Tab-separated table of C-alpha atoms in Angstrom:
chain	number	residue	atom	x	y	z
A	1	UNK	CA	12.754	7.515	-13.680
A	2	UNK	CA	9.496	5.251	-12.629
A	3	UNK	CA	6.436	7.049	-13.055
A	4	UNK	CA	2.748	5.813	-11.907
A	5	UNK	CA	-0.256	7.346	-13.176
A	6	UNK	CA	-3.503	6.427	-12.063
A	7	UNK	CA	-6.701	8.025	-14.134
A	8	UNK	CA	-10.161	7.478	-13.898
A	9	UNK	CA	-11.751	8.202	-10.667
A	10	UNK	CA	-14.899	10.610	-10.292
A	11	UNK	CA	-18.793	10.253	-9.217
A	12	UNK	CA	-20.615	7.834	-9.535
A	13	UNK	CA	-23.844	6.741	-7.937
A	14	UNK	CA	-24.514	3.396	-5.490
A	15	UNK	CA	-24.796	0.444	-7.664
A	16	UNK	CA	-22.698	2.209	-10.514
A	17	UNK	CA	-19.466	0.940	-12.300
A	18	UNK	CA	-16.108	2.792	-12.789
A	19	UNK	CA	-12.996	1.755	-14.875
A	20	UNK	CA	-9.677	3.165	-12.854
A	21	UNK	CA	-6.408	3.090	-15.123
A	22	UNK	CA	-3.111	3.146	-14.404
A	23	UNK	CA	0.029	4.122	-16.820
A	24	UNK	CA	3.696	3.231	-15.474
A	25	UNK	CA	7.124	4.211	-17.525
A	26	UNK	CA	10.460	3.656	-16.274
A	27	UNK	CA	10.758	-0.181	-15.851
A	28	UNK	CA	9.600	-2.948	-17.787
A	29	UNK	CA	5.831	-3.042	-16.949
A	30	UNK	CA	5.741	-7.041	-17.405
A	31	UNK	CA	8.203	-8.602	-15.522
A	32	UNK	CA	6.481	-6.715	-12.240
A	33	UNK	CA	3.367	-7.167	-10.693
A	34	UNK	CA	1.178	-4.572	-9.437
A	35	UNK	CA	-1.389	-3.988	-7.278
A	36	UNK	CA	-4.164	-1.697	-5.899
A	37	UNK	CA	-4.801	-0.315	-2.610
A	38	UNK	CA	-7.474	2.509	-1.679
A	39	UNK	CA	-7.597	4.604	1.508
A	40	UNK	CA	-11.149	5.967	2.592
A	41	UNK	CA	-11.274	9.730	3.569
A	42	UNK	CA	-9.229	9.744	6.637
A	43	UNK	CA	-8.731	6.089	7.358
A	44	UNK	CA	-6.268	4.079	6.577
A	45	UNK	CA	-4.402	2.080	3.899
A	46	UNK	CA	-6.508	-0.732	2.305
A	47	UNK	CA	-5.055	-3.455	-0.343
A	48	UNK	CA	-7.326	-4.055	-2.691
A	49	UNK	CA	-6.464	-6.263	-5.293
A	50	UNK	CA	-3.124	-7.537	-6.673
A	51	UNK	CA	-1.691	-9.323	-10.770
A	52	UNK	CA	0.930	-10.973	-11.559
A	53	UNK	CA	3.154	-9.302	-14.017
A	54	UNK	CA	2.259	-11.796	-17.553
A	55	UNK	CA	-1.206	-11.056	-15.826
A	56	UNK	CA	-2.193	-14.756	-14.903
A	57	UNK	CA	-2.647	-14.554	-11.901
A	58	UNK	CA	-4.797	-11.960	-9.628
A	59	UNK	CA	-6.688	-12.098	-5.964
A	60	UNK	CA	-8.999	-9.594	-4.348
A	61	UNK	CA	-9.627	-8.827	-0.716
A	62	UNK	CA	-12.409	-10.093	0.510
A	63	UNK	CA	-14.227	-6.843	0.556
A	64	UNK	CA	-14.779	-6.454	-3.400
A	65	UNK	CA	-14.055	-10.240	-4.051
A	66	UNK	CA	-16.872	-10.093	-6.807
A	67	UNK	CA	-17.165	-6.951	-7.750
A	68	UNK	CA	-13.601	-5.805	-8.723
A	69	UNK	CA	-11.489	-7.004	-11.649
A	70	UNK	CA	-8.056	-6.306	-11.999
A	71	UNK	CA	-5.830	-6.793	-15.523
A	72	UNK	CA	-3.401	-4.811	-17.406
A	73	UNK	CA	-2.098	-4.591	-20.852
A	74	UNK	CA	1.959	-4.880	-21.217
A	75	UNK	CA	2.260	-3.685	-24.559
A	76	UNK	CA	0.469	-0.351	-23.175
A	77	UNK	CA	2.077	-0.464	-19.663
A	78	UNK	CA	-1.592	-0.050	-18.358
A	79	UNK	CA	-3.144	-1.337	-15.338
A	80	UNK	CA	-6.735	-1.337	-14.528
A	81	UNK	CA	-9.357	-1.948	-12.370
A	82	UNK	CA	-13.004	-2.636	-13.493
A	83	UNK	CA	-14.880	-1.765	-10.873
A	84	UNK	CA	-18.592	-3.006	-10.406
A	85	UNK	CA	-21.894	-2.652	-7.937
A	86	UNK	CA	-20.146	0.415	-6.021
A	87	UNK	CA	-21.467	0.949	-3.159
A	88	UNK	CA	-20.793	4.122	-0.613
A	89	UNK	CA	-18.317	1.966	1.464
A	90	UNK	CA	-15.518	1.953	-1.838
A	91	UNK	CA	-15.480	5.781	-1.433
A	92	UNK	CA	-11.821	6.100	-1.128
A	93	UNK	CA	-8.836	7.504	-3.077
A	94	UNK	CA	-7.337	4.545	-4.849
A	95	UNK	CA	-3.390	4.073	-5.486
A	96	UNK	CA	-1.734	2.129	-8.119
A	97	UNK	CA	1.258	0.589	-7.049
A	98	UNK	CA	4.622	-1.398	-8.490
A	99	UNK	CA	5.112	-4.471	-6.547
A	100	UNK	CA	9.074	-4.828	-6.378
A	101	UNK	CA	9.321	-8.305	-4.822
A	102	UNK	CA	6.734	-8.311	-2.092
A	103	UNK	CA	6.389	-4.939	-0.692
A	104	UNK	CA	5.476	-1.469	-3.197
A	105	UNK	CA	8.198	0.496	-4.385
A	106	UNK	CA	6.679	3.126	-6.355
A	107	UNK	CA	3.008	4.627	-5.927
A	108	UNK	CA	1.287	6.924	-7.793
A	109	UNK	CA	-0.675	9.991	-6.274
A	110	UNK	CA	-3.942	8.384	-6.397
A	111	UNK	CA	-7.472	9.107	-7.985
A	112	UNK	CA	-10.376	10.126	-5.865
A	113	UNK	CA	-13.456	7.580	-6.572
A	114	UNK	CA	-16.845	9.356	-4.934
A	115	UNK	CA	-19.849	6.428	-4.645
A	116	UNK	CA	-22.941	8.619	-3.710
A	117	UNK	CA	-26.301	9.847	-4.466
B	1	UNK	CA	-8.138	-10.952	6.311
B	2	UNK	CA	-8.094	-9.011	9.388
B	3	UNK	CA	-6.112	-5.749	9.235
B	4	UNK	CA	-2.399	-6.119	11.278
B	5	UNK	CA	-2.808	-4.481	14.784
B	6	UNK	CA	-0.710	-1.139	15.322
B	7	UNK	CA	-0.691	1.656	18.460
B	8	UNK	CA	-3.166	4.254	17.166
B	9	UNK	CA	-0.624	6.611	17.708
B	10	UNK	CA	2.894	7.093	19.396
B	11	UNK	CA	5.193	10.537	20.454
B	12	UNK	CA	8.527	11.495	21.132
B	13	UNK	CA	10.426	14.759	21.102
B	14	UNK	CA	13.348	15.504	18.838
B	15	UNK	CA	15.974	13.572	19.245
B	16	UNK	CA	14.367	10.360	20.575
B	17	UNK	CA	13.675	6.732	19.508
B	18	UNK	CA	10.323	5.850	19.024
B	19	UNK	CA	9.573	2.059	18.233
B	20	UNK	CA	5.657	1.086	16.349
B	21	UNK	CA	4.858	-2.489	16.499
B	22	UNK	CA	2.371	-4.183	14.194
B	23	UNK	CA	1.047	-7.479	15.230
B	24	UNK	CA	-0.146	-9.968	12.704
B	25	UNK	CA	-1.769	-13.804	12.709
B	26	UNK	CA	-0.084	-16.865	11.925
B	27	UNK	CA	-1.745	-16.364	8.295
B	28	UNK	CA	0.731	-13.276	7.833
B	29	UNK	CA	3.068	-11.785	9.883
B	30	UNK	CA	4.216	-14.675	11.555
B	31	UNK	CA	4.710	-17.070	8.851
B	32	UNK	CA	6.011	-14.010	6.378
B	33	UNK	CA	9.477	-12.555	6.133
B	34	UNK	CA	8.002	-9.803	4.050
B	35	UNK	CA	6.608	-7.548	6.382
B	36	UNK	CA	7.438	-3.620	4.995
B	37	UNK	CA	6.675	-0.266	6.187
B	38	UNK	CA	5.455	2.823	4.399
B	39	UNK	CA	5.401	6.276	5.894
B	40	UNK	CA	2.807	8.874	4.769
B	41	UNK	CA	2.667	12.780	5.054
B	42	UNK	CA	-0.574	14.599	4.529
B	43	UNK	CA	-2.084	14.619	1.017
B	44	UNK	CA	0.762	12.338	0.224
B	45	UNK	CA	0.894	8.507	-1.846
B	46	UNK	CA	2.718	6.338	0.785
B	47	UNK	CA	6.170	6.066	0.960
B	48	UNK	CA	8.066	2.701	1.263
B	49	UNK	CA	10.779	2.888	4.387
B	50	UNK	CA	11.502	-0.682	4.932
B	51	UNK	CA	11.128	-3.854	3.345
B	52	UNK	CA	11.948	-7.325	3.724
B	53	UNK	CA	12.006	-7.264	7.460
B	54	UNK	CA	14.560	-4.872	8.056
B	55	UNK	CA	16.241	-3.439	4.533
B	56	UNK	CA	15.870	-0.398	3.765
B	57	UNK	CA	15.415	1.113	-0.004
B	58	UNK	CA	18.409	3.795	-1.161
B	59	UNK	CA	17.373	6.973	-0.190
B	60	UNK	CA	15.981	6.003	3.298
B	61	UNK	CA	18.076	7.466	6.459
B	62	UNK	CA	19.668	4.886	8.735
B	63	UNK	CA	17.529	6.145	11.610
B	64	UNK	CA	14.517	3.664	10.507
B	65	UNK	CA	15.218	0.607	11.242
B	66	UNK	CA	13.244	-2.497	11.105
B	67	UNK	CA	13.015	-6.001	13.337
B	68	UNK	CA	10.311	-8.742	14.025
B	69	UNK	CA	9.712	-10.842	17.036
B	70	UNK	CA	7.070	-13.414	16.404
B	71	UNK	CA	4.061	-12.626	14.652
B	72	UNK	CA	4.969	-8.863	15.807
B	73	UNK	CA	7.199	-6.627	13.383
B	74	UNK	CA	8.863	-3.450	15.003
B	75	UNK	CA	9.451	0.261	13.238
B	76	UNK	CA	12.387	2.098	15.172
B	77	UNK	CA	12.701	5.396	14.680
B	78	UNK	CA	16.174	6.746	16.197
B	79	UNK	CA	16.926	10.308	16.478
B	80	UNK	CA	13.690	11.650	15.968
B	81	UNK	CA	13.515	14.417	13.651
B	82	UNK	CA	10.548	17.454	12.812
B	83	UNK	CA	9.508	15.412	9.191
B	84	UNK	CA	9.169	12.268	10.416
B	85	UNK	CA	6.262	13.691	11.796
B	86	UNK	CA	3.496	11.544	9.232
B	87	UNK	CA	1.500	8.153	9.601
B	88	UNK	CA	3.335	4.706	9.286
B	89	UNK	CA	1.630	1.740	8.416
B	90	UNK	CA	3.095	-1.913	7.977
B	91	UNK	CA	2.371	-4.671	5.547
B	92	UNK	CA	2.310	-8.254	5.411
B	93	UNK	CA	2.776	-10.510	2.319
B	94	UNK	CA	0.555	-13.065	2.929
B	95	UNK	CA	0.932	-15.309	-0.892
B	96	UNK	CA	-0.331	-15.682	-3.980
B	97	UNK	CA	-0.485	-11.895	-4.813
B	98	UNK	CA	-2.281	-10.978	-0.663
B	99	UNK	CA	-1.602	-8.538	1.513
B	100	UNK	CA	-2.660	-7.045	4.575
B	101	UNK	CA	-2.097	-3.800	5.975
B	102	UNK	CA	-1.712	-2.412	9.832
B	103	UNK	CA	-4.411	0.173	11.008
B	104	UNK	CA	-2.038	2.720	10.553
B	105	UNK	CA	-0.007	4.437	13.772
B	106	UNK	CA	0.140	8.614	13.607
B	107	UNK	CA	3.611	9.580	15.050
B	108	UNK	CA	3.928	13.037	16.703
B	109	UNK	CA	6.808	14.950	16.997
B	110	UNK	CA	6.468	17.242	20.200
């Protein structure tokens, strides 16, 4: 069974860094890629940032283009997502998703990430 | 990387076909035969319904059904039922590890 965990999310003040992670089981972590997508309190479904599965290649949208890095580690089956100079716009509750060819078959339930002061 | 355009929100009573569109540029939906749909309850991680245009995952009923026109995709919802009642959003592959979403559309079952 494939299982997504995302970890890390909490409060943190304007101009403040936070590392999300991201365990998966149940498929072999690097022949996927994976992606993250956030989803401000009650709007709607944002992509974020997305990696290729030997993690060589990776693109942001443009609104953390910058700020955000995404990687992962395939001998821990761990995504992440460095994120830098938060500001109270990337309050949002960020997913961690498997990329099956180009659309996201399995999500996990999200972590809340809180940018205030 | 403008979001896709969807209906805010669309209704129909049990029973009925409801259709959501989601209109994209020539950057995404219309140059992209990857445009998916993901449904999402209350509280709930999204939900993939459709990918690929119109192929749905195992597990999804055969009353969501999915077409594109264009640079405008289509959602079909056919014998509307109680718990379909959620928010749908599309997607667009639009290379090199990009995507865009739709604003979202809330569907009401009355």
């Amino acid at each position: 069974e494939v299982e997504v965990l995302e970890s890390g999310g909490g409060w943190v003040q304007p101009g403040g860094s936070l590392r999300l992670s991201c365990v998966s089981s149940g498929f072999t972590f690097s022949f996927f890629a994976m992606t993250w997508v956030r989803q401000a309190p009650g709007k709607g479904l944002e992509w974020v940032s997305g990696i290729s599965g030997v993690g060589d290649t990776t693109d942001y949208a443009d609104s953390v283009k910058g700020r955000f890095t995404i990687s992962r580690d395939n001998s821990k089956n761990t995504l992440y997502l460095q994120m830098n100079s938060l500001g109270v716009e990337d309050t949002a509750v960020y997913y961690c998703a498997k990329v099956r060819a180009m659309d996201f078959d399995y999500w996990g339930q999200g972590t809340l990430v809180t940018v205030s002061s | 990387q403008s979001a896709l355009t969807q209906p805010r929100s669309v209704s129909g009573s049990p029973g009925q076909s409801v259709t959501i569109s989601c209109t994209g540029t020539s950057s995404d939906v219309d140059n992209s035969n990857y445009d998916s749909w993901y449904q999402q309850h209350p509280g709930k991680a999204p939900k993939l319904m459709i990918y690929d245009v119109n192929k749905r995952p195992s597990g999804v009923p055969d009353r969501f059904s999915g077409s594109k026109s264009g640079n405008t995709a289509s959602l079909t919802i056919s014998g509307l039922q109680a718990e379909d009642e959620a928010d749908y959003y599309c997607c667009s592959y639009a290379g090199s590890y990009t995507w865009v979403f739709g604003g979202g559309t809330k569907l009401t079952v009355l």
